[in-house]
């Protein structure tokens, strides 16, 4: 599969090990190509509409949390699919609150997640309409 | 000698003791039912001290004629009164003037003047119905106002002077009485002020100052005041209670006590000013207009009383309010304590939740790393080294967290044991720094140099600093401080230095980092104090516990004239 044919995924997580892991894990599936950022602000300033098929956001990050980054990205590209991946129980609770009730609940993934489950989920999300 | 004789009856005036006595005896001899008599304080001596009349009285009793007698009982007629009590129902009335009696509600006798143990020199007799009815009415009115002879005699014998109650309508007079009451007290003054304005008026009048003066004077007068207060009044109280000498202060603390009435506590609210002096005099002042600035304008009417039952009632009102105010105060304090405890529970609860959240995050993140990278190891054998390193990093992070949690558990259950040994602090620090090497700040990807600076002459080998410490735990503290410094220092350097005073070794870890979030600052050394996006906020709590277990102290200072902070801790040299 050429790079042009691959699905493009953006991963934003402040932990370098996590972005490294998700890049390797997702790219083990030949149909994905992954771009990563550890700084949400740099990720946002580099973001352009139509660039990605899916964005995976950590929530607990310095400078800007995942929810805020979600809102900013949606302003630029309202169509892009975004899912959250967090280890934080509190953010999971927060996500369920009224303020974020418009966010798609199926797009919420929790760490730790096995690579095969992650791939399965991501494939499902990307293929869904 | 008759002065009038009509179909309705006669009215006559008799003169001479013999005539008057005979008429009285004559009337008595005809009596069938009752004899109501009222006389001044001399009358008991006439009835019981002049033999023919006394005999006639005893005769009445024998014939079961009901005798009612009103007189002013005093110390000098006490014995006659006691005799009279045996044969009659005797009651006391203050200031009785003149003497009269009514027999069977048909005959009336009156003696304008009498003398001790003598029959009256002059007597008015009447059997005219209208006269008798009128006099009977007067008698009955006196009877209802009189008090029992037993009570009066007890008061006289116990030395109590029966007081009076006076209604005072003139503001100036009320003011004078108030000032006199305060000045005349010998032992105690009780004062209830109903409003803050009342306090201010009394203060303007100088009453409050006088009370304070009396309390510290040689009379040792005990002053207790109940008043509502506000900021202004608290200022005044502070002002008047700040005294010059220690002796005065001691006296004042014992003798001059003000308790605050909480106006929100409606049961403890008085609507009048009540002043009681020595439990003998009471002055109750009603306010006409509480908004007025001056006493004379605000005051309505007052009752001034020396009557024991009245004064006792006000004392009892005061004591009840006094106790109630104390209870209310205690209740308020205990409510505050409960609220505080509740707040602490909430904080504790919040901290626990925070810990669970932080711990969950910190456990799950490296777990994700270990789980994910281990799986990739099979898939990417060519990247084995890179992946193994990542696994190790995550495993180390997990281990650190587990150790931290175990340490906190030990600290909290007071099971932190130290294995102390004699060690060279400078050697230990050099070792820890070497382990950290040139640390890469993972966030900034920048290199932060760690500089080591030992006090001149105390360098590692030549002049070591020996301390009694647990090597492992001390390494943990230094390592933690270095780790924090590295985490928050994106550029610049970290300096670790030691010096020695007579009693302590002082260790400083100075960074050029971002400094401490003001929100975290006050609870920096407590558990879960973390604003960073990595870490549990347990490190400094553990470090503090370790340092303190060694008998040292740990604190933090903002760097002067440059970014960053310096963590400082001490260890005793002996």
PDB file of C-alpha atoms in Angstrom, chain B residues 212-474:
ATOM      1  CA  UNK B 212     -14.578  49.435  84.283  1.00  0.00           C
ATOM      2  CA  UNK B 213     -13.083  51.889  86.751  1.00  0.00           C
ATOM      3  CA  UNK B 214     -15.111  50.397  89.604  1.00  0.00           C
ATOM      4  CA  UNK B 215     -14.044  46.900  88.648  1.00  0.00           C
ATOM      5  CA  UNK B 216     -10.349  47.692  88.995  1.00  0.00           C
ATOM      6  CA  UNK B 217     -10.748  50.047  91.935  1.00  0.00           C
ATOM      7  CA  UNK B 218      -9.937  48.949  95.463  1.00  0.00           C
ATOM      8  CA  UNK B 219     -13.607  48.065  95.977  1.00  0.00           C
ATOM      9  CA  UNK B 220     -13.065  45.067  93.701  1.00  0.00           C
ATOM     10  CA  UNK B 221     -16.525  45.451  92.300  1.00  0.00           C
ATOM     11  CA  UNK B 222     -17.573  42.597  90.111  1.00  0.00           C
ATOM     12  CA  UNK B 223     -19.001  43.929  86.859  1.00  0.00           C
ATOM     13  CA  UNK B 224     -20.753  41.785  84.313  1.00  0.00           C
ATOM     14  CA  UNK B 225     -22.210  43.240  81.137  1.00  0.00           C
ATOM     15  CA  UNK B 226     -24.357  41.577  78.509  1.00  0.00           C
ATOM     16  CA  UNK B 227     -24.471  43.475  75.258  1.00  0.00           C
ATOM     17  CA  UNK B 228     -24.810  42.966  71.553  1.00  0.00           C
ATOM     18  CA  UNK B 229     -21.720  44.240  69.736  1.00  0.00           C
ATOM     19  CA  UNK B 230     -20.503  45.369  66.361  1.00  0.00           C
ATOM     20  CA  UNK B 231     -17.062  46.288  65.053  1.00  0.00           C
ATOM     21  CA  UNK B 232     -17.263  49.776  66.527  1.00  0.00           C
ATOM     22  CA  UNK B 233     -18.216  48.452  69.966  1.00  0.00           C
ATOM     23  CA  UNK B 234     -15.512  45.800  69.830  1.00  0.00           C
ATOM     24  CA  UNK B 235     -13.043  48.637  69.217  1.00  0.00           C
ATOM     25  CA  UNK B 236     -14.385  50.521  72.234  1.00  0.00           C
ATOM     26  CA  UNK B 237     -14.231  47.409  74.417  1.00  0.00           C
ATOM     27  CA  UNK B 238     -10.664  46.799  73.287  1.00  0.00           C
ATOM     28  CA  UNK B 239      -9.879  50.412  74.047  1.00  0.00           C
ATOM     29  CA  UNK B 240     -11.319  50.515  77.561  1.00  0.00           C
ATOM     30  CA  UNK B 241     -10.001  47.123  78.580  1.00  0.00           C
ATOM     31  CA  UNK B 242      -6.400  47.875  77.711  1.00  0.00           C
ATOM     32  CA  UNK B 243      -5.064  48.899  81.061  1.00  0.00           C
ATOM     33  CA  UNK B 244      -1.719  50.121  82.186  1.00  0.00           C
ATOM     34  CA  UNK B 245      -0.488  47.782  84.877  1.00  0.00           C
ATOM     35  CA  UNK B 246      -0.292  44.028  85.179  1.00  0.00           C
ATOM     36  CA  UNK B 247      -2.144  44.150  88.497  1.00  0.00           C
ATOM     37  CA  UNK B 248      -4.966  46.119  86.985  1.00  0.00           C
ATOM     38  CA  UNK B 249      -5.143  43.736  84.105  1.00  0.00           C
ATOM     39  CA  UNK B 250      -5.422  40.762  86.432  1.00  0.00           C
ATOM     40  CA  UNK B 251      -8.167  42.447  88.407  1.00  0.00           C
ATOM     41  CA  UNK B 252      -9.905  43.506  85.260  1.00  0.00           C
ATOM     42  CA  UNK B 253      -9.864  40.013  83.817  1.00  0.00           C
ATOM     43  CA  UNK B 254     -11.533  38.730  86.950  1.00  0.00           C
ATOM     44  CA  UNK B 255     -13.882  41.605  87.682  1.00  0.00           C
ATOM     45  CA  UNK B 256     -14.894  43.137  84.387  1.00  0.00           C
ATOM     46  CA  UNK B 257     -16.503  40.656  82.050  1.00  0.00           C
ATOM     47  CA  UNK B 258     -18.444  41.475  78.923  1.00  0.00           C
ATOM     48  CA  UNK B 259     -20.399  38.785  77.158  1.00  0.00           C
ATOM     49  CA  UNK B 260     -21.742  39.268  73.688  1.00  0.00           C
ATOM     50  CA  UNK B 261     -25.421  38.793  73.005  1.00  0.00           C
ATOM     51  CA  UNK B 262     -25.956  37.443  69.555  1.00  0.00           C
ATOM     52  CA  UNK B 263     -28.995  39.298  68.252  1.00  0.00           C
ATOM     53  CA  UNK B 264     -29.668  36.448  65.868  1.00  0.00           C
ATOM     54  CA  UNK B 265     -30.284  34.301  68.922  1.00  0.00           C
ATOM     55  CA  UNK B 266     -33.713  35.638  69.672  1.00  0.00           C
ATOM     56  CA  UNK B 267     -34.150  33.994  73.044  1.00  0.00           C
ATOM     57  CA  UNK B 268     -31.274  35.960  74.481  1.00  0.00           C
ATOM     58  CA  UNK B 269     -32.579  39.376  73.493  1.00  0.00           C
ATOM     59  CA  UNK B 270     -33.695  41.931  76.020  1.00  0.00           C
ATOM     60  CA  UNK B 271     -35.705  44.956  74.998  1.00  0.00           C
ATOM     61  CA  UNK B 272     -34.930  47.053  78.061  1.00  0.00           C
ATOM     62  CA  UNK B 273     -31.760  48.162  79.776  1.00  0.00           C
ATOM     63  CA  UNK B 274     -31.489  46.365  83.109  1.00  0.00           C
ATOM     64  CA  UNK B 275     -29.018  47.447  85.751  1.00  0.00           C
ATOM     65  CA  UNK B 276     -28.730  45.729  89.126  1.00  0.00           C
ATOM     66  CA  UNK B 277     -26.492  46.919  91.914  1.00  0.00           C
ATOM     67  CA  UNK B 278     -25.400  44.588  94.732  1.00  0.00           C
ATOM     68  CA  UNK B 279     -28.543  42.530  94.146  1.00  0.00           C
ATOM     69  CA  UNK B 280     -30.385  45.212  96.121  1.00  0.00           C
ATOM     70  CA  UNK B 281     -31.327  47.885  93.623  1.00  0.00           C
ATOM     71  CA  UNK B 282     -32.632  47.460  90.115  1.00  0.00           C
ATOM     72  CA  UNK B 283     -33.159  50.028  87.427  1.00  0.00           C
ATOM     73  CA  UNK B 284     -35.047  48.988  84.340  1.00  0.00           C
ATOM     74  CA  UNK B 285     -35.041  51.544  81.569  1.00  0.00           C
ATOM     75  CA  UNK B 286     -37.380  51.404  78.630  1.00  0.00           C
ATOM     76  CA  UNK B 287     -36.166  53.047  75.473  1.00  0.00           C
ATOM     77  CA  UNK B 288     -38.466  55.424  73.676  1.00  0.00           C
ATOM     78  CA  UNK B 289     -36.376  55.829  70.547  1.00  0.00           C
ATOM     79  CA  UNK B 290     -33.338  53.621  70.052  1.00  0.00           C
ATOM     80  CA  UNK B 291     -32.077  55.679  67.122  1.00  0.00           C
ATOM     81  CA  UNK B 292     -31.278  58.666  69.355  1.00  0.00           C
ATOM     82  CA  UNK B 293     -27.649  59.359  70.105  1.00  0.00           C
ATOM     83  CA  UNK B 294     -28.029  60.620  73.656  1.00  0.00           C
ATOM     84  CA  UNK B 295     -29.394  58.843  76.680  1.00  0.00           C
ATOM     85  CA  UNK B 296     -31.827  61.623  77.616  1.00  0.00           C
ATOM     86  CA  UNK B 297     -33.436  61.607  74.160  1.00  0.00           C
ATOM     87  CA  UNK B 298     -33.700  57.852  73.851  1.00  0.00           C
ATOM     88  CA  UNK B 299     -35.009  57.015  77.291  1.00  0.00           C
ATOM     89  CA  UNK B 300     -38.712  56.432  77.953  1.00  0.00           C
ATOM     90  CA  UNK B 301     -39.724  55.507  81.478  1.00  0.00           C
ATOM     91  CA  UNK B 302     -37.908  53.556  84.131  1.00  0.00           C
ATOM     92  CA  UNK B 303     -38.710  51.535  87.209  1.00  0.00           C
ATOM     93  CA  UNK B 304     -36.353  51.926  90.105  1.00  0.00           C
ATOM     94  CA  UNK B 305     -36.768  49.241  92.698  1.00  0.00           C
ATOM     95  CA  UNK B 306     -35.340  48.247  96.042  1.00  0.00           C
ATOM     96  CA  UNK B 307     -37.968  45.540  96.469  1.00  0.00           C
ATOM     97  CA  UNK B 308     -36.287  42.237  97.083  1.00  0.00           C
ATOM     98  CA  UNK B 309     -38.637  40.116  94.934  1.00  0.00           C
ATOM     99  CA  UNK B 310     -38.374  42.582  92.040  1.00  0.00           C
ATOM    100  CA  UNK B 311     -34.585  42.871  92.208  1.00  0.00           C
ATOM    101  CA  UNK B 312     -34.252  39.082  92.561  1.00  0.00           C
ATOM    102  CA  UNK B 313     -36.325  38.640  89.438  1.00  0.00           C
ATOM    103  CA  UNK B 314     -33.998  40.881  87.440  1.00  0.00           C
ATOM    104  CA  UNK B 315     -30.944  39.150  88.876  1.00  0.00           C
ATOM    105  CA  UNK B 316     -32.455  35.880  87.785  1.00  0.00           C
ATOM    106  CA  UNK B 317     -33.176  37.247  84.293  1.00  0.00           C
ATOM    107  CA  UNK B 318     -29.576  38.409  84.104  1.00  0.00           C
ATOM    108  CA  UNK B 319     -28.129  35.111  85.329  1.00  0.00           C
ATOM    109  CA  UNK B 320     -30.272  33.168  82.885  1.00  0.00           C
ATOM    110  CA  UNK B 321     -29.219  35.294  79.957  1.00  0.00           C
ATOM    111  CA  UNK B 322     -25.608  35.123  81.131  1.00  0.00           C
ATOM    112  CA  UNK B 323     -25.687  31.340  81.214  1.00  0.00           C
ATOM    113  CA  UNK B 324     -27.593  31.191  77.965  1.00  0.00           C
ATOM    114  CA  UNK B 325     -25.090  33.430  76.224  1.00  0.00           C
ATOM    115  CA  UNK B 326     -22.303  31.173  77.418  1.00  0.00           C
ATOM    116  CA  UNK B 327     -24.179  28.101  76.207  1.00  0.00           C
ATOM    117  CA  UNK B 328     -24.955  29.771  72.920  1.00  0.00           C
ATOM    118  CA  UNK B 329     -21.319  30.711  72.536  1.00  0.00           C
ATOM    119  CA  UNK B 330     -20.236  27.156  73.288  1.00  0.00           C
ATOM    120  CA  UNK B 331     -22.803  25.833  70.854  1.00  0.00           C
ATOM    121  CA  UNK B 332     -21.536  28.198  68.209  1.00  0.00           C
ATOM    122  CA  UNK B 333     -17.941  27.146  68.834  1.00  0.00           C
ATOM    123  CA  UNK B 334     -18.856  23.490  68.698  1.00  0.00           C
ATOM    124  CA  UNK B 335     -20.869  24.076  65.520  1.00  0.00           C
ATOM    125  CA  UNK B 336     -17.857  25.772  64.019  1.00  0.00           C
ATOM    126  CA  UNK B 337     -15.705  22.841  65.049  1.00  0.00           C
ATOM    127  CA  UNK B 338     -18.149  20.427  63.469  1.00  0.00           C
ATOM    128  CA  UNK B 339     -18.208  22.493  60.291  1.00  0.00           C
ATOM    129  CA  UNK B 340     -14.424  22.542  60.281  1.00  0.00           C
ATOM    130  CA  UNK B 341     -14.230  18.802  60.861  1.00  0.00           C
ATOM    131  CA  UNK B 342     -16.741  18.331  58.109  1.00  0.00           C
ATOM    132  CA  UNK B 343     -14.707  20.527  55.816  1.00  0.00           C
ATOM    133  CA  UNK B 344     -11.600  18.520  56.675  1.00  0.00           C
ATOM    134  CA  UNK B 345     -13.461  15.319  55.930  1.00  0.00           C
ATOM    135  CA  UNK B 346     -14.471  16.751  52.594  1.00  0.00           C
ATOM    136  CA  UNK B 347     -10.888  17.777  51.884  1.00  0.00           C
ATOM    137  CA  UNK B 348      -9.741  14.325  52.928  1.00  0.00           C
ATOM    138  CA  UNK B 349     -12.359  12.776  50.704  1.00  0.00           C
ATOM    139  CA  UNK B 350     -11.338  15.012  47.808  1.00  0.00           C
ATOM    140  CA  UNK B 351      -7.683  14.164  48.392  1.00  0.00           C
ATOM    141  CA  UNK B 352      -8.465  10.503  48.429  1.00  0.00           C
ATOM    142  CA  UNK B 353     -10.340  10.792  45.143  1.00  0.00           C
ATOM    143  CA  UNK B 354      -7.493  12.840  43.772  1.00  0.00           C
ATOM    144  CA  UNK B 355      -5.058  10.159  44.891  1.00  0.00           C
ATOM    145  CA  UNK B 356      -7.095   7.412  43.288  1.00  0.00           C
ATOM    146  CA  UNK B 357      -7.197   9.409  40.096  1.00  0.00           C
ATOM    147  CA  UNK B 358      -3.509  10.267  40.142  1.00  0.00           C
ATOM    148  CA  UNK B 359      -2.501   6.749  41.169  1.00  0.00           C
ATOM    149  CA  UNK B 360      -4.748   5.210  38.519  1.00  0.00           C
ATOM    150  CA  UNK B 361      -3.246   7.461  35.867  1.00  0.00           C
ATOM    151  CA  UNK B 362       0.277   6.778  37.059  1.00  0.00           C
ATOM    152  CA  UNK B 363      -0.303   3.023  37.202  1.00  0.00           C
ATOM    153  CA  UNK B 364      -2.084   2.768  33.897  1.00  0.00           C
ATOM    154  CA  UNK B 365       0.337   4.826  31.823  1.00  0.00           C
ATOM    155  CA  UNK B 366       3.443   2.662  32.400  1.00  0.00           C
ATOM    156  CA  UNK B 367       1.266  -0.439  32.274  1.00  0.00           C
ATOM    157  CA  UNK B 368       0.143   0.684  28.841  1.00  0.00           C
ATOM    158  CA  UNK B 369       3.815   1.098  27.907  1.00  0.00           C
ATOM    159  CA  UNK B 370       4.883  -2.325  29.169  1.00  0.00           C
ATOM    160  CA  UNK B 371       1.868  -4.053  27.659  1.00  0.00           C
ATOM    161  CA  UNK B 372       2.108  -2.331  24.284  1.00  0.00           C
ATOM    162  CA  UNK B 373       5.890  -2.477  23.857  1.00  0.00           C
ATOM    163  CA  UNK B 374       6.133  -6.129  24.928  1.00  0.00           C
ATOM    164  CA  UNK B 375       3.691  -7.015  22.194  1.00  0.00           C
ATOM    165  CA  UNK B 376       5.700  -5.000  19.672  1.00  0.00           C
ATOM    166  CA  UNK B 377       8.914  -6.801  20.630  1.00  0.00           C
ATOM    167  CA  UNK B 378       7.670  -9.847  18.695  1.00  0.00           C
ATOM    168  CA  UNK B 379       6.567  -7.773  15.775  1.00  0.00           C
ATOM    169  CA  UNK B 380       9.666  -5.616  15.400  1.00  0.00           C
ATOM    170  CA  UNK B 381      12.689  -7.784  16.355  1.00  0.00           C
ATOM    171  CA  UNK B 382      14.935  -5.273  14.589  1.00  0.00           C
ATOM    172  CA  UNK B 383      13.904  -2.556  17.036  1.00  0.00           C
ATOM    173  CA  UNK B 384      14.574  -4.750  20.034  1.00  0.00           C
ATOM    174  CA  UNK B 385      16.936  -2.359  21.767  1.00  0.00           C
ATOM    175  CA  UNK B 386      14.712   0.696  21.459  1.00  0.00           C
ATOM    176  CA  UNK B 387      11.664  -1.246  22.620  1.00  0.00           C
ATOM    177  CA  UNK B 388      13.469  -2.881  25.552  1.00  0.00           C
ATOM    178  CA  UNK B 389      14.604   0.526  26.729  1.00  0.00           C
ATOM    179  CA  UNK B 390      11.032   1.781  26.600  1.00  0.00           C
ATOM    180  CA  UNK B 391       9.836  -1.247  28.569  1.00  0.00           C
ATOM    181  CA  UNK B 392      12.555  -0.625  31.175  1.00  0.00           C
ATOM    182  CA  UNK B 393      11.625   3.063  31.467  1.00  0.00           C
ATOM    183  CA  UNK B 394       7.993   2.203  32.041  1.00  0.00           C
ATOM    184  CA  UNK B 395       8.806  -0.610  34.441  1.00  0.00           C
ATOM    185  CA  UNK B 396      11.053   1.748  36.433  1.00  0.00           C
ATOM    186  CA  UNK B 397       8.281   4.327  36.553  1.00  0.00           C
ATOM    187  CA  UNK B 398       5.876   1.702  37.818  1.00  0.00           C
ATOM    188  CA  UNK B 399       8.369   0.546  40.421  1.00  0.00           C
ATOM    189  CA  UNK B 400       8.923   4.119  41.613  1.00  0.00           C
ATOM    190  CA  UNK B 401       5.219   4.612  42.072  1.00  0.00           C
ATOM    191  CA  UNK B 402       4.819   1.358  43.959  1.00  0.00           C
ATOM    192  CA  UNK B 403       7.729   2.303  46.245  1.00  0.00           C
ATOM    193  CA  UNK B 404       6.235   5.740  46.852  1.00  0.00           C
ATOM    194  CA  UNK B 405       2.877   4.302  47.788  1.00  0.00           C
ATOM    195  CA  UNK B 406       4.520   1.769  50.104  1.00  0.00           C
ATOM    196  CA  UNK B 407       6.632   4.525  51.698  1.00  0.00           C
ATOM    197  CA  UNK B 408       3.558   6.673  52.334  1.00  0.00           C
ATOM    198  CA  UNK B 409       1.851   3.705  53.917  1.00  0.00           C
ATOM    199  CA  UNK B 410       4.876   3.178  56.171  1.00  0.00           C
ATOM    200  CA  UNK B 411       5.009   6.851  57.099  1.00  0.00           C
ATOM    201  CA  UNK B 412       1.324   7.029  57.877  1.00  0.00           C
ATOM    202  CA  UNK B 413       1.367   3.896  59.977  1.00  0.00           C
ATOM    203  CA  UNK B 414       4.539   5.210  61.646  1.00  0.00           C
ATOM    204  CA  UNK B 415       6.560   2.273  60.452  1.00  0.00           C
ATOM    205  CA  UNK B 416       9.318   4.173  58.684  1.00  0.00           C
ATOM    206  CA  UNK B 417      12.478   2.657  60.180  1.00  0.00           C
ATOM    207  CA  UNK B 418      15.905   4.160  59.629  1.00  0.00           C
ATOM    208  CA  UNK B 419      19.093   2.127  59.390  1.00  0.00           C
ATOM    209  CA  UNK B 420      21.485   4.834  60.427  1.00  0.00           C
ATOM    210  CA  UNK B 421      25.172   4.694  59.783  1.00  0.00           C
ATOM    211  CA  UNK B 422      28.043   7.151  59.799  1.00  0.00           C
ATOM    212  CA  UNK B 423      28.415   8.437  56.251  1.00  0.00           C
ATOM    213  CA  UNK B 424      30.113  11.188  54.322  1.00  0.00           C
ATOM    214  CA  UNK B 425      27.381  13.394  52.945  1.00  0.00           C
ATOM    215  CA  UNK B 426      29.560  14.775  50.145  1.00  0.00           C
ATOM    216  CA  UNK B 427      30.458  11.294  48.887  1.00  0.00           C
ATOM    217  CA  UNK B 428      26.814  10.279  48.926  1.00  0.00           C
ATOM    218  CA  UNK B 429      25.766  13.389  46.980  1.00  0.00           C
ATOM    219  CA  UNK B 430      28.531  12.910  44.400  1.00  0.00           C
ATOM    220  CA  UNK B 431      27.262   9.366  43.869  1.00  0.00           C
ATOM    221  CA  UNK B 432      23.636  10.427  43.407  1.00  0.00           C
ATOM    222  CA  UNK B 433      24.644  13.153  40.956  1.00  0.00           C
ATOM    223  CA  UNK B 434      26.778  10.695  39.003  1.00  0.00           C
ATOM    224  CA  UNK B 435      23.804   8.378  38.703  1.00  0.00           C
ATOM    225  CA  UNK B 436      21.706  11.171  37.273  1.00  0.00           C
ATOM    226  CA  UNK B 437      24.547  12.266  34.961  1.00  0.00           C
ATOM    227  CA  UNK B 438      23.666  14.901  32.408  1.00  0.00           C
ATOM    228  CA  UNK B 439      19.966  14.435  32.537  1.00  0.00           C
ATOM    229  CA  UNK B 440      17.822  15.047  29.501  1.00  0.00           C
ATOM    230  CA  UNK B 441      14.690  16.909  30.330  1.00  0.00           C
ATOM    231  CA  UNK B 442      12.187  14.765  28.522  1.00  0.00           C
ATOM    232  CA  UNK B 443       9.719  17.544  27.930  1.00  0.00           C
ATOM    233  CA  UNK B 444      12.076  20.228  26.744  1.00  0.00           C
ATOM    234  CA  UNK B 445      14.532  17.799  25.144  1.00  0.00           C
ATOM    235  CA  UNK B 446      17.189  20.071  26.533  1.00  0.00           C
ATOM    236  CA  UNK B 447      20.256  19.184  28.505  1.00  0.00           C
ATOM    237  CA  UNK B 448      20.395  20.410  32.089  1.00  0.00           C
ATOM    238  CA  UNK B 449      23.762  20.361  33.776  1.00  0.00           C
ATOM    239  CA  UNK B 450      24.002  19.357  37.411  1.00  0.00           C
ATOM    240  CA  UNK B 451      26.713  21.282  39.227  1.00  0.00           C
ATOM    241  CA  UNK B 452      28.038  20.166  42.564  1.00  0.00           C
ATOM    242  CA  UNK B 453      29.473  22.715  44.941  1.00  0.00           C
ATOM    243  CA  UNK B 454      30.846  21.719  48.307  1.00  0.00           C
ATOM    244  CA  UNK B 455      31.731  24.328  50.862  1.00  0.00           C
ATOM    245  CA  UNK B 456      35.335  25.350  50.619  1.00  0.00           C
ATOM    246  CA  UNK B 457      37.443  23.067  52.674  1.00  0.00           C
ATOM    247  CA  UNK B 458      34.742  20.451  53.029  1.00  0.00           C
ATOM    248  CA  UNK B 459      35.307  18.800  49.727  1.00  0.00           C
ATOM    249  CA  UNK B 460      34.675  15.221  49.311  1.00  0.00           C
ATOM    250  CA  UNK B 461      37.927  13.745  50.441  1.00  0.00           C
ATOM    251  CA  UNK B 462      39.808  16.459  52.255  1.00  0.00           C
ATOM    252  CA  UNK B 463      37.132  17.672  54.631  1.00  0.00           C
ATOM    253  CA  UNK B 464      34.136  15.404  54.622  1.00  0.00           C
ATOM    254  CA  UNK B 465      30.788  16.122  56.339  1.00  0.00           C
ATOM    255  CA  UNK B 466      29.902  13.140  58.452  1.00  0.00           C
ATOM    256  CA  UNK B 467      26.305  12.544  59.421  1.00  0.00           C
ATOM    257  CA  UNK B 468      24.420   9.717  61.083  1.00  0.00           C
ATOM    258  CA  UNK B 469      21.889   8.782  58.435  1.00  0.00           C
ATOM    259  CA  UNK B 470      20.088   6.040  56.561  1.00  0.00           C
ATOM    260  CA  UNK B 471      22.025   5.877  53.290  1.00  0.00           C
ATOM    261  CA  UNK B 472      19.159   4.492  51.250  1.00  0.00           C
ATOM    262  CA  UNK B 473      16.623   7.035  52.562  1.00  0.00           C
ATOM    263  CA  UNK B 474      18.978   9.977  52.265  1.00  0.00           C
TER     264      UNK B 474
END
